[in-house]
């Protein structure tokens, strides 16, 4: 008998279901329970960097906005460093006021999700590759989604850096890279990046197997 | 534990595919194009860090964390287990969040209109951070089964939803835990999205009488495995720094 590998199997995923809000953002479910709930405000007033709002919708295969999606974002700070011990980019400072993570639910009426955050800086790439253009990592879960979907949002106004980005460059055909670009919009209350996610259809967003 | 290495490739065969027509909502919400395989960068390897101090003392006690005029109705249970990685090591400081229906099968949620009543003393959610060995535990009442609109007569077996955040964003996982002996388990369209029967079984928590509190609460054990990191034997380091 040959030797045996004793790795464990990852626990299987299951849909987050229609009531994901109860567990992760109870206020949207209709009640408050935690003294310190997690939410969509990622950057505080003192956080360094350009303060922005990210907003968008998540569209299903018929083009209808999904009003029960849970999204989480994870991003580097304005210098391009993650607030995590594995990020050893010692030439970039940490921002104590910035974890870089938040969660938001698409609105039950409008279908919009929003995050209040800052624009991240570029992050070092894998060895031998160019730095990664500023981007926000997005993970989403909901009813009808059997395993969480991972994607990235890039900034349309960073064309030069996007052109060199090792992840965007990999995606074929190039037209699909457009699905990861957020549109910059200047509004009365500040800078908004609009990023719609299409689960299915002609312009299906690029999702990653990370 | 801080991962210094990349995560082991996810074995998609352990998970449900995106499109599972028997669970009808997946039909319009499933990506149809292949996922782009992405070798880990810092963006996947890192993830939010949570501190024990961010949580309240009752956050992991669903019997008390929403108690108003008394305690919730239902069968008192403890659910406990260990969060490990695929290498069998405990994952410390993982954020574990749970939510569930009350004993009658009703959720405290504005969109749930099932006729079973809301329990005024039950919120239905809790959260905790694993200790240095990866262990977690919470106390609750056993959720009830409830109908859902998939087929005309579709019922969900009793279950608790689990959300897990490990050390890296690529480990992010949401799943559901079921209870040993529930006769609805074999008919469930949601559990049935997982093709491998052995994988389905791993979501069924056994009764753990040894962890019960005599004259107080029964207990169930649910161990959870998140992705592990690969050993770096002769590879280049991941980062340039």
Coordinates of C-alpha atoms in Angstrom, one line a residue:
Chain A
X1 CA 0.0 0.0 0.0
X2 CA 1.4 3.4 -0.9
X3 CA 1.8 6.2 1.7
X4 CA -1.0 8.3 2.7
X5 CA -1.3 12.1 2.6
X6 CA -3.0 13.4 5.7
X7 CA -4.2 16.8 4.5
X8 CA -7.7 17.7 5.6
X9 CA -10.4 18.8 3.1
X10 CA -11.7 22.3 3.2
X11 CA -15.2 22.6 4.6
X12 CA -17.7 22.8 1.8
X13 CA -19.3 26.2 1.0
X14 CA -23.0 26.8 1.3
X15 CA -25.1 29.7 0.1
X16 CA -25.3 32.6 2.5
X17 CA -29.1 32.6 2.0
X18 CA -31.6 35.5 2.0
X19 CA -31.0 36.3 5.7
X20 CA -27.3 36.8 5.6
X21 CA -27.8 40.3 7.1
X22 CA -28.8 38.8 10.5
X23 CA -25.4 37.4 11.0
X24 CA -23.2 39.9 9.3
X25 CA -25.0 43.3 9.2
X26 CA -27.9 42.8 11.6
X27 CA -29.0 46.5 11.3
X28 CA -30.1 45.8 7.7
X29 CA -32.1 42.8 8.9
X30 CA -34.0 45.3 11.1
X31 CA -32.4 45.2 14.6
X32 CA -29.3 46.2 16.5
X33 CA -27.6 43.8 18.8
X34 CA -23.8 44.4 18.9
X35 CA -22.2 47.4 20.6
X36 CA -19.5 47.4 17.9
X37 CA -21.1 46.2 14.6
X38 CA -19.0 45.9 11.4
X39 CA -20.0 48.0 8.5
X40 CA -19.4 49.9 5.3
X41 CA -17.3 52.8 6.7
X42 CA -13.8 51.6 6.0
X43 CA -11.9 54.8 6.4
X44 CA -12.3 57.3 9.3
X45 CA -11.8 61.1 9.1
X46 CA -8.2 60.8 10.0
X47 CA -7.3 58.1 7.5
X48 CA -4.6 59.3 5.0
X49 CA -5.4 59.3 1.3
X50 CA -8.1 60.5 -1.1
X51 CA -11.5 59.8 0.5
X52 CA -13.9 58.2 -1.8
X53 CA -17.2 56.4 -1.9
X54 CA -17.6 53.1 -3.8
X55 CA -21.1 52.4 -5.0
X56 CA -22.7 50.1 -7.4
X57 CA -25.2 47.4 -8.0
X58 CA -25.0 43.6 -8.5
X59 CA -27.0 42.5 -11.5
X60 CA -28.3 39.0 -12.2
X61 CA -28.4 37.2 -15.5
X62 CA -31.6 39.0 -16.5
X63 CA -30.0 42.4 -15.7
X64 CA -32.1 42.9 -12.6
X65 CA -30.4 44.4 -9.5
X66 CA -30.0 41.9 -6.7
X67 CA -31.2 43.4 -3.5
X68 CA -29.9 40.9 -1.0
X69 CA -26.1 40.7 -1.7
X70 CA -23.5 40.9 1.0
X71 CA -20.2 42.4 -0.2
X72 CA -16.9 42.7 1.6
X73 CA -13.9 44.7 0.5
X74 CA -10.3 44.3 1.5
X75 CA -7.7 46.9 0.4
X76 CA -4.3 48.4 1.0
X77 CA -3.9 51.9 2.5
X78 CA -3.0 55.0 0.6
X79 CA 0.7 54.1 0.6
X80 CA -0.1 50.6 -0.8
X81 CA 0.4 48.5 2.3
X82 CA -2.0 46.0 3.8
X83 CA -2.6 46.2 7.5
X84 CA -1.5 42.6 8.0
X85 CA 1.7 41.1 9.4
X86 CA 2.4 39.2 6.2
X87 CA 2.8 42.5 4.3
X88 CA 6.5 43.3 4.9
X89 CA 6.8 46.3 2.5
X90 CA 8.9 48.2 4.9
X91 CA 9.3 51.2 2.7
X92 CA 5.6 52.0 3.2
X93 CA 4.0 53.1 6.4
X94 CA 1.0 51.6 8.2
X95 CA -2.0 53.8 8.9
X96 CA -3.2 52.9 12.4
X97 CA -6.6 54.3 11.7
X98 CA -7.2 52.0 8.7
X99 CA -7.9 48.3 8.8
X100 CA -8.8 48.2 5.1
X101 CA -11.9 46.0 5.4
X102 CA -15.6 46.5 5.5
X103 CA -18.9 45.0 4.5
X104 CA -22.1 46.3 2.9
X105 CA -25.4 44.9 1.8
X106 CA -27.2 46.0 -1.4
X107 CA -30.2 48.1 -0.4
X108 CA -33.5 46.3 -0.3
X109 CA -35.1 49.0 -2.4
X110 CA -32.4 50.6 -4.6
X111 CA -30.1 47.6 -4.9
X112 CA -27.1 49.9 -4.3
X113 CA -24.2 49.0 -2.1
X114 CA -21.8 51.6 -0.7
X115 CA -18.4 51.8 1.0
X116 CA -16.8 54.9 2.5
X117 CA -13.1 54.4 2.1
X118 CA -9.9 55.8 0.6
X119 CA -8.2 55.1 -2.7
X120 CA -5.4 52.5 -2.1
X121 CA -1.9 52.8 -3.4
X122 CA -0.2 50.3 -5.7
X123 CA 1.0 47.1 -4.0
X124 CA 4.1 45.0 -4.7
X125 CA 3.4 42.2 -7.2
X126 CA 4.7 38.6 -7.2
X127 CA 8.4 38.1 -7.5
X128 CA 9.4 39.0 -11.0
X129 CA 6.2 40.9 -11.8
X130 CA 5.4 44.6 -11.9
X131 CA 3.6 46.2 -9.0
X132 CA -0.2 45.8 -8.9
X133 CA -2.2 48.9 -9.8
X134 CA -4.4 50.3 -7.0
X135 CA -7.3 47.9 -6.5
X136 CA -9.9 46.9 -4.1
X137 CA -10.5 43.2 -3.5
X138 CA -14.2 42.3 -3.4
X139 CA -15.9 39.2 -2.1
X140 CA -19.6 38.6 -2.4
X141 CA -22.1 36.2 -1.1
X142 CA -25.9 35.8 -1.2
X143 CA -28.9 33.7 -1.8
X144 CA -28.4 31.8 -5.1
X145 CA -24.6 32.0 -4.8
X146 CA -23.3 28.7 -3.7
X147 CA -19.7 29.7 -3.1
X148 CA -18.5 33.3 -2.5
X149 CA -17.3 35.1 -5.6
X150 CA -14.0 37.0 -5.6
X151 CA -13.3 39.9 -7.9
X152 CA -11.2 43.1 -8.0
X153 CA -12.1 46.7 -8.6
X154 CA -9.6 48.9 -10.4
X155 CA -9.7 52.6 -11.0
X156 CA -10.4 53.9 -14.6
X157 CA -8.3 57.0 -14.0
X158 CA -5.2 54.9 -13.3
X159 CA -4.7 54.0 -16.9
X160 CA -0.9 53.9 -16.9
X161 CA -0.7 51.7 -13.9
X162 CA -3.6 49.5 -15.0
X163 CA -1.7 49.0 -18.3
X164 CA 1.1 47.4 -16.4
X165 CA -0.9 45.5 -13.8
X166 CA 0.0 41.8 -13.9
X167 CA -3.5 40.6 -13.1
X168 CA -5.4 42.8 -15.6
X169 CA -2.8 41.9 -18.3
X170 CA -3.5 38.2 -17.8
X171 CA -7.2 38.5 -18.6
X172 CA -8.2 37.4 -22.1
X173 CA -9.8 38.6 -24.2
X174 CA -8.7 42.1 -23.2
X175 CA -12.2 43.5 -23.5
X176 CA -13.1 41.6 -20.3
X177 CA -10.7 43.7 -18.3
X178 CA -13.2 46.6 -18.7
X179 CA -15.5 44.7 -16.3
X180 CA -13.1 45.4 -13.5
X181 CA -12.8 49.2 -14.0
X182 CA -14.7 51.6 -11.8
X183 CA -16.0 54.8 -13.2
X184 CA -14.9 58.0 -11.5
X185 CA -17.8 60.4 -10.8
X186 CA -17.5 63.8 -9.1
X187 CA -20.6 64.6 -7.1
X188 CA -21.6 67.4 -4.7
X189 CA -20.6 65.3 -1.7
X190 CA -17.3 64.0 -3.0
X191 CA -15.7 61.5 -5.3
X192 CA -17.6 58.4 -6.1
X193 CA -16.4 55.4 -8.0
X194 CA -19.2 53.5 -9.6
X195 CA -18.7 49.8 -9.9
X196 CA -21.5 47.5 -11.1
X197 CA -20.9 43.7 -10.9
X198 CA -22.6 41.4 -13.4
X199 CA -23.1 37.9 -12.2
X200 CA -24.0 36.6 -15.6
X201 CA -24.6 37.7 -19.2
X202 CA -22.8 39.5 -22.0
X203 CA -20.7 41.6 -19.8
X204 CA -20.2 39.1 -17.0
X205 CA -17.7 40.4 -14.5
X206 CA -14.3 38.6 -14.2
X207 CA -14.3 36.5 -11.1
X208 CA -11.2 34.9 -9.8
X209 CA -10.3 31.5 -8.5
X210 CA -7.9 32.8 -5.9
Chain B
X1 CA -0.3 32.2 12.7
X2 CA 0.8 34.4 9.9
X3 CA 0.9 32.7 6.5
X4 CA 4.3 33.2 4.9
X5 CA 3.3 31.1 1.9
X6 CA 0.6 30.8 -0.7
X7 CA -2.6 29.0 0.0
X8 CA -3.1 25.5 -1.4
X9 CA -5.2 25.6 -4.5
X10 CA -8.8 25.3 -3.6
X11 CA -10.3 21.9 -4.4
X12 CA -13.5 23.0 -6.2
X13 CA -14.7 19.4 -6.1
X14 CA -15.4 19.8 -2.4
X15 CA -17.8 22.7 -3.1
X16 CA -21.0 23.2 -4.9
X17 CA -20.7 24.4 -8.5
X18 CA -22.1 27.9 -9.2
X19 CA -25.0 26.5 -11.3
X20 CA -27.2 24.0 -9.5
X21 CA -30.7 24.1 -11.2
X22 CA -32.4 22.1 -8.4
X23 CA -31.7 25.2 -6.2
X24 CA -33.5 27.5 -8.5
X25 CA -32.1 30.9 -7.4
X26 CA -28.7 29.8 -8.6
X27 CA -29.8 29.8 -12.2
X28 CA -29.8 33.6 -12.6
X29 CA -27.0 34.3 -10.2
X30 CA -24.3 31.9 -11.3
X31 CA -21.4 33.1 -13.4
X32 CA -21.2 31.1 -16.6
X33 CA -17.7 31.9 -17.7
X34 CA -14.7 30.2 -16.2
X35 CA -13.1 31.7 -13.1
X36 CA -9.7 33.2 -13.9
X37 CA -7.1 31.3 -11.9
X38 CA -5.0 33.8 -9.9
X39 CA -1.7 32.9 -8.2
X40 CA -1.7 34.4 -4.8
X41 CA -0.3 37.9 -4.3
X42 CA -0.3 39.9 -1.1
X43 CA -3.9 40.8 -1.9
X44 CA -5.1 37.2 -1.4
X45 CA -2.6 36.2 1.3
X46 CA -3.5 39.0 3.7
X47 CA -6.9 39.8 5.2
X48 CA -8.5 41.7 8.0
X49 CA -7.2 41.2 11.5
X50 CA -9.7 41.1 14.3
X51 CA -9.1 41.5 18.0
X52 CA -10.8 39.9 20.9
X53 CA -11.4 43.3 22.3
X54 CA -13.7 44.3 19.5
X55 CA -16.4 41.9 20.6
X56 CA -18.8 42.3 23.5
X57 CA -18.9 39.7 26.3
X58 CA -22.2 38.3 25.3
X59 CA -21.7 38.3 21.5
X60 CA -21.2 34.5 21.5
X61 CA -24.2 33.8 23.8
X62 CA -27.4 33.7 21.7
X63 CA -29.4 32.8 24.8
X64 CA -28.5 36.0 26.5
X65 CA -27.4 38.5 23.8
X66 CA -30.9 39.6 22.9
X67 CA -32.8 38.5 26.0
X68 CA -35.3 41.3 26.9
X69 CA -38.1 40.0 29.2
X70 CA -36.7 36.5 29.6
X71 CA -34.7 33.8 27.8
X72 CA -35.6 32.5 24.3
X73 CA -37.8 29.5 23.9
X74 CA -36.2 26.3 22.6
X75 CA -33.9 23.4 23.2
X76 CA -30.7 24.8 24.8
X77 CA -27.6 23.7 23.0
X78 CA -23.9 24.5 22.9
X79 CA -22.1 24.3 19.5
X80 CA -18.4 24.0 19.7
X81 CA -15.4 22.9 17.6
X82 CA -12.1 23.8 16.1
X83 CA -11.2 25.9 13.1
X84 CA -8.3 24.2 11.4
X85 CA -6.4 24.6 8.2
X86 CA -5.9 21.8 5.6
X87 CA -2.6 21.0 7.3
X88 CA -4.5 20.2 10.5
X89 CA -3.2 23.2 12.4
X90 CA -5.6 25.3 14.5
X91 CA -6.4 28.7 13.0
X92 CA -6.2 31.2 15.9
X93 CA -7.9 34.6 15.8
X94 CA -10.4 33.6 13.1
X95 CA -13.6 35.5 13.1
X96 CA -16.6 33.1 13.4
X97 CA -20.1 34.6 12.9
X98 CA -23.3 32.6 13.1
X99 CA -26.9 33.2 12.4
X100 CA -30.0 31.1 12.5
X101 CA -33.8 30.9 12.8
X102 CA -35.5 30.6 16.2
X103 CA -36.9 27.4 17.6
X104 CA -40.0 27.8 15.5
X105 CA -38.1 28.3 12.3
X106 CA -38.6 32.0 12.0
X107 CA -35.8 34.5 11.3
X108 CA -35.6 38.0 12.9
X109 CA -35.4 39.6 9.5
X110 CA -37.7 42.1 7.8
X111 CA -38.0 39.9 4.7
X112 CA -39.0 36.8 6.6
X113 CA -42.8 36.4 6.6
X114 CA -43.1 32.8 7.7
X115 CA -46.1 32.3 10.0
X116 CA -44.1 31.0 13.0
X117 CA -43.8 33.8 15.6
X118 CA -40.7 36.0 16.3
X119 CA -39.2 35.2 19.7
X120 CA -39.0 38.5 21.6
X121 CA -35.9 37.3 23.4
X122 CA -34.0 35.9 20.5
X123 CA -31.9 37.8 18.0
X124 CA -30.5 34.8 16.2
X125 CA -26.9 35.9 15.6
X126 CA -23.6 35.6 17.5
X127 CA -19.9 36.0 16.9
X128 CA -16.6 35.0 18.4
X129 CA -12.9 34.8 17.7
X130 CA -11.0 31.5 17.9
X131 CA -8.5 31.0 20.7
X132 CA -4.8 30.1 20.2
X133 CA -5.7 26.5 19.3
X134 CA -8.5 27.5 16.9
X135 CA -11.3 26.5 19.3
X136 CA -14.6 28.3 19.4
X137 CA -17.9 27.7 21.3
X138 CA -21.3 29.4 21.5
X139 CA -24.6 28.8 23.2
X140 CA -28.0 29.0 21.6
X141 CA -31.3 27.3 21.1
X142 CA -31.7 24.7 18.4
X143 CA -33.3 26.3 15.3
X144 CA -36.5 24.9 13.8
X145 CA -37.0 23.6 10.3
X146 CA -38.9 26.0 7.9
X147 CA -40.4 25.9 4.4
X148 CA -38.8 27.9 1.6
X149 CA -40.0 28.6 -1.9
X150 CA -38.0 26.3 -4.1
X151 CA -40.3 23.4 -4.8
X152 CA -43.9 23.7 -3.6
X153 CA -43.1 21.6 -0.5
X154 CA -39.4 22.4 0.1
X155 CA -38.3 22.5 3.8
X156 CA -34.9 23.4 5.1
X157 CA -33.5 21.0 7.8
X158 CA -32.5 22.8 11.0
X159 CA -29.3 24.5 10.4
X160 CA -26.9 27.3 11.6
X161 CA -25.2 29.6 9.1
X162 CA -21.4 30.1 9.7
X163 CA -19.2 32.8 8.3
X164 CA -15.4 32.4 8.7
X165 CA -12.6 34.9 8.2
X166 CA -9.2 33.4 8.6
X167 CA -5.8 35.1 8.3
X168 CA -6.1 35.6 4.5
X169 CA -8.9 37.0 2.4
X170 CA -8.6 33.9 0.1
X171 CA -9.8 31.8 3.0
X172 CA -13.1 33.5 3.3
X173 CA -15.9 31.0 3.6
X174 CA -19.6 30.9 4.4
X175 CA -21.3 27.6 5.1
X176 CA -24.1 25.9 7.0
X177 CA -24.1 23.4 9.8
X178 CA -26.8 20.7 10.1
X179 CA -27.8 18.4 13.0
X180 CA -27.2 14.7 13.3
X181 CA -30.3 12.6 12.8
X182 CA -32.5 15.3 11.0
X183 CA -34.7 13.4 8.6
X184 CA -34.9 16.5 6.3
X185 CA -31.2 16.4 5.5
X186 CA -31.4 13.9 2.5
X187 CA -34.1 16.0 0.8
X188 CA -32.5 19.4 1.1
X189 CA -31.9 21.2 -2.2
X190 CA -29.3 23.4 -0.6
X191 CA -27.1 20.7 1.0
X192 CA -27.7 18.8 -2.2
X193 CA -25.8 21.4 -4.2
X194 CA -22.6 19.7 -2.9
X195 CA -22.0 16.9 -5.3
X196 CA -19.8 14.7 -3.1
X197 CA -21.7 12.7 -0.4
X198 CA -18.7 12.6 1.9
X199 CA -18.3 16.4 1.7
X200 CA -22.0 16.8 2.5
X201 CA -21.5 14.6 5.6
X202 CA -18.9 16.9 6.9
X203 CA -21.5 19.6 7.4
X204 CA -23.6 17.4 9.7
X205 CA -22.6 18.0 13.4
X206 CA -22.7 15.0 15.7
X207 CA -24.3 15.2 19.1
X208 CA -21.5 15.6 21.6
X209 CA -22.8 14.4 24.9
X210 CA -19.5 14.8 26.6
X211 CA -19.6 18.5 26.0
X212 CA -23.2 18.8 27.2
X213 CA -23.8 20.6 30.5
X214 CA -25.8 18.2 32.6
X215 CA -29.3 19.5 33.6
X216 CA -28.7 22.5 31.3
X217 CA -27.7 22.1 27.6
X218 CA -27.0 19.6 25.0
X219 CA -24.0 20.0 22.7
X220 CA -23.0 19.5 19.1
X221 CA -19.5 19.5 17.7
X222 CA -18.7 21.2 14.4
X223 CA -15.1 21.3 13.2
X224 CA -14.3 23.6 10.3
X225 CA -11.4 23.4 7.9
X226 CA -10.2 26.5 6.1
X227 CA -7.6 26.5 3.3
X228 CA -4.0 25.8 4.4
X229 CA -0.8 27.2 3.1
X230 CA 1.6 25.1 0.9
X231 CA 5.0 24.2 2.2
X232 CA 7.8 26.2 0.6
X233 CA 10.6 23.6 0.0
X234 CA 12.6 24.9 -3.0
X235 CA 10.4 27.6 -4.3
X236 CA 11.3 31.3 -4.6
X237 CA 9.8 33.4 -2.0
X238 CA 6.4 34.9 -2.9
X239 CA 7.4 38.6 -2.5
X240 CA 10.2 40.7 -3.6
X241 CA 10.8 42.1 -0.2

